[in-house]
Tab-separated table of C-alpha atoms in Angstrom:
chain	number	residue	atom	x	y	z
A	163	MET	CA	0.000	0.000	0.000
A	164	ASN	CA	1.174	3.518	-0.755
A	165	THR	CA	1.997	4.938	2.670
A	166	SER	CA	2.157	8.491	1.290
A	167	LEU	CA	-1.628	8.573	0.958
A	168	PRO	CA	-3.466	10.623	3.561
A	169	PRO	CA	-5.128	8.383	6.155
A	170	CYS	CA	-8.614	9.718	5.383
A	171	PRO	CA	-9.532	9.996	1.691
A	172	PHE	CA	-12.679	12.034	2.310
A	173	ILE	CA	-12.302	15.780	1.808
A	174	ALA	CA	-15.237	17.766	3.163
A	175	GLY	CA	-15.433	21.531	3.081
A	176	SER	CA	-12.503	22.428	0.856
A	177	MET	CA	-11.606	22.248	-2.808
A	178	ILE	CA	-10.175	18.912	-3.943
A	179	THR	CA	-6.695	19.618	-5.293
A	180	ASP	CA	-5.371	16.039	-5.423
A	181	SER	CA	-6.734	14.502	-8.611
A	182	LYS	CA	-6.457	11.022	-7.074
A	183	PHE	CA	-9.436	11.834	-4.889
A	184	PHE	CA	-11.633	13.586	-7.425
A	185	VAL	CA	-14.583	11.353	-8.271
A	186	GLY	CA	-17.214	11.633	-10.997
A	187	ARG	CA	-18.417	14.590	-13.091
A	188	ARG	CA	-17.555	12.802	-16.315
A	189	GLU	CA	-20.441	14.335	-18.268
A	190	GLU	CA	-19.640	17.830	-17.013
A	191	LEU	CA	-15.945	17.483	-17.852
A	192	ASP	CA	-16.811	16.199	-21.327
A	193	PHE	CA	-19.203	19.132	-21.773
A	194	ILE	CA	-16.430	21.652	-21.064
A	195	THR	CA	-13.914	19.797	-23.237
A	196	SER	CA	-16.304	19.592	-26.192
A	197	ARG	CA	-16.990	23.335	-26.058
A	198	MET	CA	-13.281	24.067	-25.793
A	199	THR	CA	-12.244	21.896	-28.742
A	200	ALA	CA	-15.050	22.968	-31.082
A	201	ALA	CA	-14.290	24.858	-34.293
A	202	GLN	CA	-15.453	27.979	-32.458
A	203	PRO	CA	-14.872	27.661	-28.703
A	204	THR	CA	-17.831	28.674	-26.566
A	205	SER	CA	-17.600	30.078	-23.059
A	206	ILE	CA	-19.554	28.405	-20.262
A	207	ASN	CA	-21.356	29.479	-17.104
A	208	VAL	CA	-21.175	26.710	-14.469
A	209	LEU	CA	-24.056	27.085	-12.010
A	210	GLY	CA	-24.447	25.472	-8.633
A	211	GLU	CA	-25.322	25.932	-5.000
A	212	TRP	CA	-22.757	26.280	-2.251
A	213	ARG	CA	-20.473	23.215	-1.868
A	214	ILE	CA	-21.923	21.376	-4.824
A	215	GLY	CA	-18.382	21.083	-6.246
A	216	LYS	CA	-17.939	24.004	-8.664
A	217	SER	CA	-14.418	24.858	-7.495
A	218	SER	CA	-13.249	21.238	-7.503
A	219	LEU	CA	-14.657	20.724	-11.000
A	220	LEU	CA	-12.862	23.734	-12.465
A	221	TYR	CA	-9.610	22.905	-10.688
A	222	HIS	CA	-9.705	19.263	-11.779
A	223	PHE	CA	-10.413	20.259	-15.365
A	224	CYS	CA	-7.305	22.425	-15.390
A	225	GLN	CA	-5.309	19.501	-14.008
A	226	THR	CA	-6.504	17.049	-16.659
A	227	TYR	CA	-7.419	19.048	-19.786
A	228	GLU	CA	-4.274	17.972	-21.675
A	229	GLN	CA	-5.375	14.326	-21.584
A	230	ARG	CA	-8.985	15.222	-22.346
A	231	VAL	CA	-8.383	17.260	-25.502
A	232	GLN	CA	-6.412	14.377	-27.012
A	233	ARG	CA	-9.561	12.224	-26.863
A	234	TYR	CA	-11.124	14.820	-29.165
A	235	GLY	CA	-8.221	14.595	-31.601
A	236	LYS	CA	-6.646	17.880	-30.505
A	237	SER	CA	-3.110	18.717	-29.453
A	238	PRO	CA	-2.598	19.815	-25.824
A	239	SER	CA	-0.133	22.434	-27.059
A	240	ASP	CA	-3.036	24.340	-28.629
A	241	TYR	CA	-4.565	25.117	-25.228
A	242	VAL	CA	-3.591	26.520	-21.844
A	243	ALA	CA	-6.204	26.178	-19.113
A	244	ILE	CA	-5.782	27.862	-15.739
A	245	TYR	CA	-7.844	27.997	-12.558
A	246	LEU	CA	-8.267	31.298	-10.748
A	247	SER	CA	-10.355	32.036	-7.676
A	248	LEU	CA	-11.328	35.681	-7.908
A	249	GLN	CA	-11.888	35.648	-4.160
A	250	ASP	CA	-8.350	34.510	-3.373
A	251	ALA	CA	-6.816	36.706	-6.054
A	252	GLN	CA	-8.391	39.765	-4.405
A	253	CYS	CA	-9.153	41.422	-7.711
A	254	ARG	CA	-10.337	44.763	-6.431
A	255	GLN	CA	-9.006	46.610	-9.465
A	256	GLU	CA	-9.135	45.809	-13.153
A	257	ALA	CA	-5.341	45.799	-13.455
A	258	ASN	CA	-5.141	43.240	-10.635
A	259	PHE	CA	-7.532	41.004	-12.558
A	260	TYR	CA	-5.288	40.977	-15.643
A	261	ARG	CA	-2.156	40.509	-13.555
A	262	ALA	CA	-3.661	37.544	-11.694
A	263	ILE	CA	-4.539	35.878	-15.004
A	264	ALA	CA	-1.078	36.540	-16.428
A	265	LYS	CA	0.562	35.135	-13.285
A	266	ALA	CA	-1.475	31.935	-13.519
A	267	LEU	CA	-0.730	31.521	-17.229
A	268	LEU	CA	2.990	32.060	-16.692
A	269	LYS	CA	3.088	29.173	-14.226
A	270	ARG	CA	2.389	26.752	-17.062
A	271	ALA	CA	5.522	25.130	-18.472
A	272	SER	CA	4.209	25.396	-22.027
A	273	VAL	CA	3.997	29.178	-21.591
A	274	GLN	CA	7.353	29.531	-19.871
A	275	ASN	CA	9.046	27.634	-22.688
A	276	ASN	CA	7.459	29.713	-25.437
A	277	PRO	CA	8.664	33.343	-25.504
A	278	ALA	CA	5.945	34.270	-27.990
A	279	LEU	CA	3.400	33.502	-25.254
A	280	SER	CA	5.294	34.607	-22.176
A	281	VAL	CA	6.814	37.908	-23.306
A	282	PRO	CA	3.474	39.728	-23.857
A	283	LEU	CA	2.474	38.809	-20.286
A	284	ASN	CA	5.808	39.575	-18.659
A	285	GLY	CA	5.786	43.320	-19.173
A	286	GLY	CA	4.951	45.908	-16.571
A	287	SER	CA	1.430	46.572	-15.410
A	288	LEU	CA	-1.292	45.171	-17.608
A	289	ASP	CA	-4.333	47.205	-18.499
A	290	ARG	CA	-7.306	46.493	-20.727
A	291	GLN	CA	-5.461	47.408	-23.905
A	292	THR	CA	-2.207	45.554	-23.213
A	293	PHE	CA	-4.032	42.463	-21.963
A	294	SER	CA	-6.172	42.364	-25.106
A	295	ALA	CA	-3.054	42.796	-27.228
A	296	ALA	CA	-1.404	39.879	-25.419
A	297	MET	CA	-4.430	37.674	-26.068
A	298	ASP	CA	-4.334	38.630	-29.748
A	299	VAL	CA	-0.696	37.502	-29.876
A	300	TRP	CA	-1.751	34.156	-28.431
A	301	LYS	CA	-4.377	33.868	-31.151
A	302	ILE	CA	-1.737	34.461	-33.803
A	303	GLU	CA	0.267	31.647	-32.186
A	304	LYS	CA	-2.888	29.496	-32.386
A	305	VAL	CA	-3.004	28.872	-28.632
A	306	LEU	CA	-6.316	29.267	-26.831
A	307	PRO	CA	-6.193	30.446	-23.202
A	308	VAL	CA	-9.048	28.863	-21.232
A	309	LEU	CA	-9.678	30.847	-18.061
A	310	CYS	CA	-11.599	28.929	-15.392
A	311	LEU	CA	-12.785	31.737	-13.132
A	312	ASP	CA	-14.199	30.761	-9.762
A	313	LYS	CA	-16.131	32.981	-7.331
A	314	PHE	CA	-17.038	35.324	-10.186
A	315	GLU	CA	-19.432	37.208	-7.898
A	316	GLU	CA	-16.415	38.995	-6.416
A	317	LEU	CA	-16.209	41.290	-9.432
A	318	PHE	CA	-19.668	42.695	-8.786
A	319	GLU	CA	-18.478	44.126	-5.473
A	320	ASN	CA	-16.636	46.879	-7.322
A	321	ALA	CA	-18.913	48.174	-10.041
A	322	GLU	CA	-16.752	51.220	-10.768
A	323	GLU	CA	-13.767	49.102	-11.775
A	324	PHE	CA	-15.663	46.270	-13.422
A	325	ASN	CA	-18.174	48.180	-15.499
A	326	ASN	CA	-19.902	47.574	-18.832
A	327	GLN	CA	-16.772	48.552	-20.766
A	328	PHE	CA	-14.739	45.920	-18.887
A	329	TYR	CA	-17.257	43.196	-19.691
A	330	ASP	CA	-17.662	44.394	-23.278
A	331	ASN	CA	-13.928	43.949	-23.786
A	332	LEU	CA	-14.039	40.392	-22.444
A	333	ARG	CA	-16.956	39.681	-24.744
A	334	SER	CA	-15.005	41.033	-27.693
A	335	LEU	CA	-12.077	38.707	-26.891
A	336	MET	CA	-14.487	35.779	-26.621
A	337	ASP	CA	-16.228	36.629	-29.891
A	338	ARG	CA	-12.979	36.673	-31.852
A	339	ASN	CA	-11.833	33.405	-30.212
A	340	ALA	CA	-8.906	35.037	-28.455
A	341	LEU	CA	-9.893	33.379	-25.187
A	342	MET	CA	-12.519	31.146	-23.593
A	343	LEU	CA	-14.055	31.559	-20.156
A	344	VAL	CA	-15.462	28.914	-17.830
A	345	ILE	CA	-17.199	30.903	-15.114
A	346	ALA	CA	-18.486	29.408	-11.862
A	347	SER	CA	-21.275	31.252	-10.064
A	348	TYR	CA	-24.263	30.654	-7.813
A	349	LYS	CA	-26.701	32.268	-10.230
A	350	ARG	CA	-26.863	32.762	-13.981
A	351	LEU	CA	-24.794	35.685	-15.168
A	352	ASP	CA	-27.826	37.396	-16.701
A	353	VAL	CA	-29.409	37.436	-13.235
A	354	TYR	CA	-26.423	39.323	-11.865
A	355	SER	CA	-26.496	41.737	-14.789
A	356	ARG	CA	-30.071	42.697	-13.925
A	357	GLN	CA	-29.292	42.983	-10.223
A	358	HIS	CA	-26.330	45.274	-10.856
A	359	ARG	CA	-27.870	47.068	-13.849
A	360	LEU	CA	-25.211	45.949	-16.295
A	361	THR	CA	-26.173	45.997	-19.958
A	362	SER	CA	-23.128	44.367	-21.564
A	363	SER	CA	-23.790	41.481	-23.953
A	364	PHE	CA	-21.106	39.591	-22.034
A	365	PHE	CA	-23.793	38.266	-19.724
A	366	ASN	CA	-25.676	36.493	-22.506
A	367	LEU	CA	-23.580	33.339	-22.397
A	368	GLY	CA	-25.304	30.668	-24.444
A	369	ASN	CA	-23.841	27.621	-22.697
A	370	ILE	CA	-25.136	27.023	-19.184
A	371	LEU	CA	-23.864	24.025	-17.209
A	372	PRO	CA	-25.987	23.397	-14.097
A	373	LEU	CA	-24.113	21.406	-11.476
A	374	LYS	CA	-26.368	18.990	-9.607
A	375	GLY	CA	-25.786	15.914	-7.486
A	376	LEU	CA	-23.617	12.977	-8.525
A	377	THR	CA	-24.952	9.991	-10.410
A	378	GLU	CA	-25.656	6.813	-8.460
A	379	MET	CA	-22.482	5.187	-9.764
A	380	GLU	CA	-20.369	8.245	-8.964
A	381	ALA	CA	-21.760	8.412	-5.439
A	382	THR	CA	-20.931	4.725	-4.940
A	383	ASP	CA	-17.393	5.275	-6.234
A	384	LEU	CA	-16.934	8.160	-3.821
A	385	VAL	CA	-17.809	6.226	-0.665
A	386	ARG	CA	-15.446	3.442	-1.782
A	387	LEU	CA	-12.406	5.724	-1.803
A	388	PRO	CA	-9.504	5.252	-2.187
A	389	GLU	CA	-10.094	1.844	-3.777
A	390	THR	CA	-11.878	3.302	-6.821
A	391	LYS	CA	-9.106	5.782	-7.640
A	392	VAL	CA	-5.800	4.435	-6.351
A	393	PRO	CA	-4.686	0.991	-7.544
A	394	GLY	CA	-3.586	-1.390	-4.816
A	395	THR	CA	-5.646	0.245	-2.064
A	396	GLN	CA	-8.752	-0.811	-0.207
A	397	ALA	CA	-11.880	1.127	0.634
A	398	ALA	CA	-11.501	3.156	3.823
A	399	LEU	CA	-15.045	2.226	4.895
A	400	SER	CA	-16.594	-1.184	5.353
A	401	GLU	CA	-19.465	-2.123	3.054
A	402	ASN	CA	-21.954	-1.446	5.840
A	403	ARG	CA	-20.536	2.016	6.451
A	404	GLN	CA	-20.470	2.720	2.734
A	405	LYS	CA	-24.217	2.097	2.684
A	406	LEU	CA	-24.657	4.437	5.645
A	407	ALA	CA	-22.650	7.166	3.894
A	408	LEU	CA	-24.882	6.836	0.830
A	409	GLU	CA	-27.975	6.945	3.022
A	410	TRP	CA	-26.843	10.065	4.870
A	411	GLY	CA	-25.283	11.958	1.970
A	412	GLY	CA	-27.573	11.000	-0.885
A	413	ARG	CA	-25.874	12.179	-4.066
A	414	HIS	CA	-24.644	15.528	-2.790
A	415	PRO	CA	-20.819	15.478	-3.139
A	416	TYR	CA	-20.113	17.504	-0.008
A	417	LEU	CA	-22.547	15.540	2.157
A	418	LEU	CA	-21.111	12.271	0.885
A	419	GLN	CA	-17.595	13.438	1.707
A	420	LEU	CA	-18.781	14.598	5.117
A	421	ALA	CA	-20.564	11.318	5.838
A	422	GLY	CA	-17.480	9.349	4.820
A	423	ARG	CA	-15.215	11.452	6.993
A	424	CYS	CA	-17.480	11.182	10.056
A	425	LEU	CA	-17.763	7.417	9.691
A	426	TRP	CA	-14.019	7.124	9.213
A	427	ASP	CA	-13.396	9.297	12.278
A	428	ALA	CA	-15.725	7.101	14.325
A	429	LYS	CA	-13.746	4.035	13.370
A	430	GLN	CA	-10.440	5.657	14.260
A	431	ARG	CA	-11.777	6.868	17.620
A	432	ASP	CA	-13.547	3.598	18.342
A	433	GLU	CA	-16.847	5.455	18.498
A	434	THR	CA	-20.292	4.222	17.522
A	435	VAL	CA	-22.206	4.870	14.327
A	436	ASP	CA	-24.595	7.025	16.354
A	437	TRP	CA	-21.664	9.238	17.307
A	438	ALA	CA	-20.721	9.559	13.618
A	439	LYS	CA	-24.278	10.448	12.667
A	440	LYS	CA	-24.426	13.123	15.352
A	441	GLN	CA	-21.209	14.666	14.054
A	442	PHE	CA	-22.587	14.513	10.521
A	443	GLN	CA	-25.840	16.245	11.474
A	444	GLN	CA	-23.994	19.020	13.309
A	445	GLU	CA	-21.783	19.743	10.299
A	446	LYS	CA	-24.682	19.438	7.876
A	447	GLN	CA	-26.560	22.206	9.690
A	448	ARG	CA	-23.798	24.627	8.703
A	449	LEU	CA	-24.789	24.339	5.068
A	450	PRO	CA	-26.669	27.492	4.063
A	451	GLN	CA	-30.324	26.784	3.560
A	452	ARG	CA	-31.956	27.742	0.304
A	453	ARG	CA	-33.546	31.124	0.572
A	454	PHE	CA	-37.265	31.350	0.044
A	455	ASN	CA	-37.976	32.907	-3.345
A	456	PRO	CA	-41.498	34.376	-3.457
A	457	ARG	CA	-41.362	34.373	-7.264
A	458	ARG	CA	-41.702	30.609	-7.190
A	459	LEU	CA	-45.229	31.042	-5.847
A	460	ILE	CA	-46.416	33.233	-8.714
A	461	LEU	CA	-47.380	30.410	-11.087
A	462	PRO	CA	-49.072	28.206	-8.442
A	463	LEU	CA	-50.993	31.220	-7.114
A	464	ARG	CA	-52.123	32.219	-10.594
A	465	LEU	CA	-53.283	28.666	-11.225
A	466	LEU	CA	-55.011	28.552	-7.857
A	467	LEU	CA	-56.879	31.767	-8.635
A	468	TRP	CA	-57.549	30.940	-12.283
A	469	LEU	CA	-59.181	27.561	-11.726
A	470	PRO	CA	-62.026	28.544	-9.400
A	471	LEU	CA	-62.586	31.820	-11.234
A	472	ASN	CA	-62.879	30.260	-14.665
A	473	LEU	CA	-64.685	27.158	-13.483
A	474	GLY	CA	-67.194	29.469	-11.834
A	475	ARG	CA	-67.625	31.405	-15.078
A	476	LEU	CA	-68.069	28.198	-17.055
A	477	ALA	CA	-70.545	26.887	-14.524
A	478	ARG	CA	-72.486	30.165	-14.765
A	479	MET	CA	-72.532	29.898	-18.553
A	480	ILE	CA	-73.984	26.406	-18.285
A	481	GLY	CA	-76.527	27.677	-15.783
A	482	ASN	CA	-77.525	30.454	-18.184
A	483	PHE	CA	-77.719	27.985	-21.038
A	484	VAL	CA	-80.497	26.060	-19.277
A	485	ASP	CA	-82.307	29.387	-19.019
A	486	ASP	CA	-82.120	29.575	-15.262
A	487	THR	CA	-79.775	32.320	-14.060
A	488	GLY	CA	-80.167	31.218	-10.469
A	489	ASN	CA	-79.230	27.637	-11.146
A	490	LEU	CA	-75.465	28.009	-10.741
A	491	ILE	CA	-75.329	24.822	-8.717
A	492	THR	CA	-76.797	22.836	-11.598
A	493	GLY	CA	-74.195	24.224	-13.967
A	494	ALA	CA	-71.403	23.297	-11.561
A	495	PHE	CA	-72.851	19.809	-11.202
A	496	ILE	CA	-72.872	19.323	-14.968
A	497	LEU	CA	-69.303	20.569	-15.274
A	498	ILE	CA	-68.088	18.195	-12.562
A	499	ALA	CA	-69.864	15.304	-14.263
A	500	ILE	CA	-68.114	16.092	-17.559
A	501	ILE	CA	-64.741	16.203	-15.776
A	502	LEU	CA	-65.450	12.796	-14.209
A	503	VAL	CA	-66.154	11.350	-17.655
A	504	TRP	CA	-62.948	12.878	-18.972
A	505	PHE	CA	-60.907	11.138	-16.258
A	506	GLY	CA	-62.793	7.851	-16.667
A	507	ALA	CA	-64.678	7.948	-13.378
A	508	LEU	CA	-68.011	7.942	-15.273
A	509	ASN	CA	-69.095	6.520	-18.624
A	510	TRP	CA	-71.243	8.330	-21.153
A	511	SER	CA	-74.411	6.453	-20.294
A	512	GLU	CA	-74.043	7.407	-16.642
A	513	LEU	CA	-73.407	11.006	-17.674
A	514	GLN	CA	-76.562	11.080	-19.794
A	515	LYS	CA	-78.611	9.819	-16.871
A	516	LEU	CA	-77.113	12.413	-14.510
A	517	LEU	CA	-77.729	15.226	-16.984
A	518	LYS	CA	-81.308	14.090	-17.514
A	519	ASP	CA	-81.940	14.026	-13.776
A	520	ALA	CA	-80.248	17.404	-13.249
A	521	LEU	CA	-82.115	19.172	-16.025
A	522	SER	CA	-85.487	17.636	-15.201
A	523	GLY	CA	-85.055	18.506	-11.501
């Protein structure tokens, strides 16, 4: 067994940076790769709630993109993908944003070894014009920079620096295939544009990638770590505890990691499963709850109001049709009978008898 492996393979609460312990998201990774290797690369907005795995996905893609593009018949030398957390980079000014990107790109060996790519980024301070010029040089060299930008909401905190002109310039670079963006956010970018009154076409990204729970197979592979990822190792949890982790965590990646860690901790401490479950529940409560959105009630409320209103009108029309304006109850009775026939609760002969009785009464 490889003794260099960490004793607990379950990583709960932080971004997974060791690719050996990244599990699943095959469809999502293929989605990004296919958009990147297309004849005209298309930028992507990755959506997902807190701790659903957006950061880990972007980071893992940047670790593995060279192998992935080869499956699409492309050369890894034609791409440079970098991960950048805009929260950690502290991009409070536009120049800092460009410098953080340049710094991340320059860490790549393929950039360091190619002066045509590195020199345009190695100058003094970068501004909008010089950064765009550098990206145009990369396009001439036929190398596509793929910027995986995490915590994109940070830019909206400084509207004066990151204004419509800033976003318009990024959109221009995207439109002429000088760069590709993979942006992780909690909400769609067009939602943020409305909230912050931004009118740039940058926010109309056509490719949306919603990040949901893992598939059943991926969830099973996760609770069997490290066996499913590291050859020659065994699962850290027994089969019974694997089932418990799946029961507690469902298919949510963070909750599965948390359940696995709590069960592993219980084993190491010689504690009971009940102890592990208590620890799991305490940590789970720290997850932010979904905020109530009153807009979600608009359609149900409209339907709730529409049905009785229009059924009442229809019943009144039927009542008027039998030339008895006061016989609203009869009209409602007829309407209900017709609905019962429609759903198969009555047959036509029974309906005819009911109608005959109602109209003669």
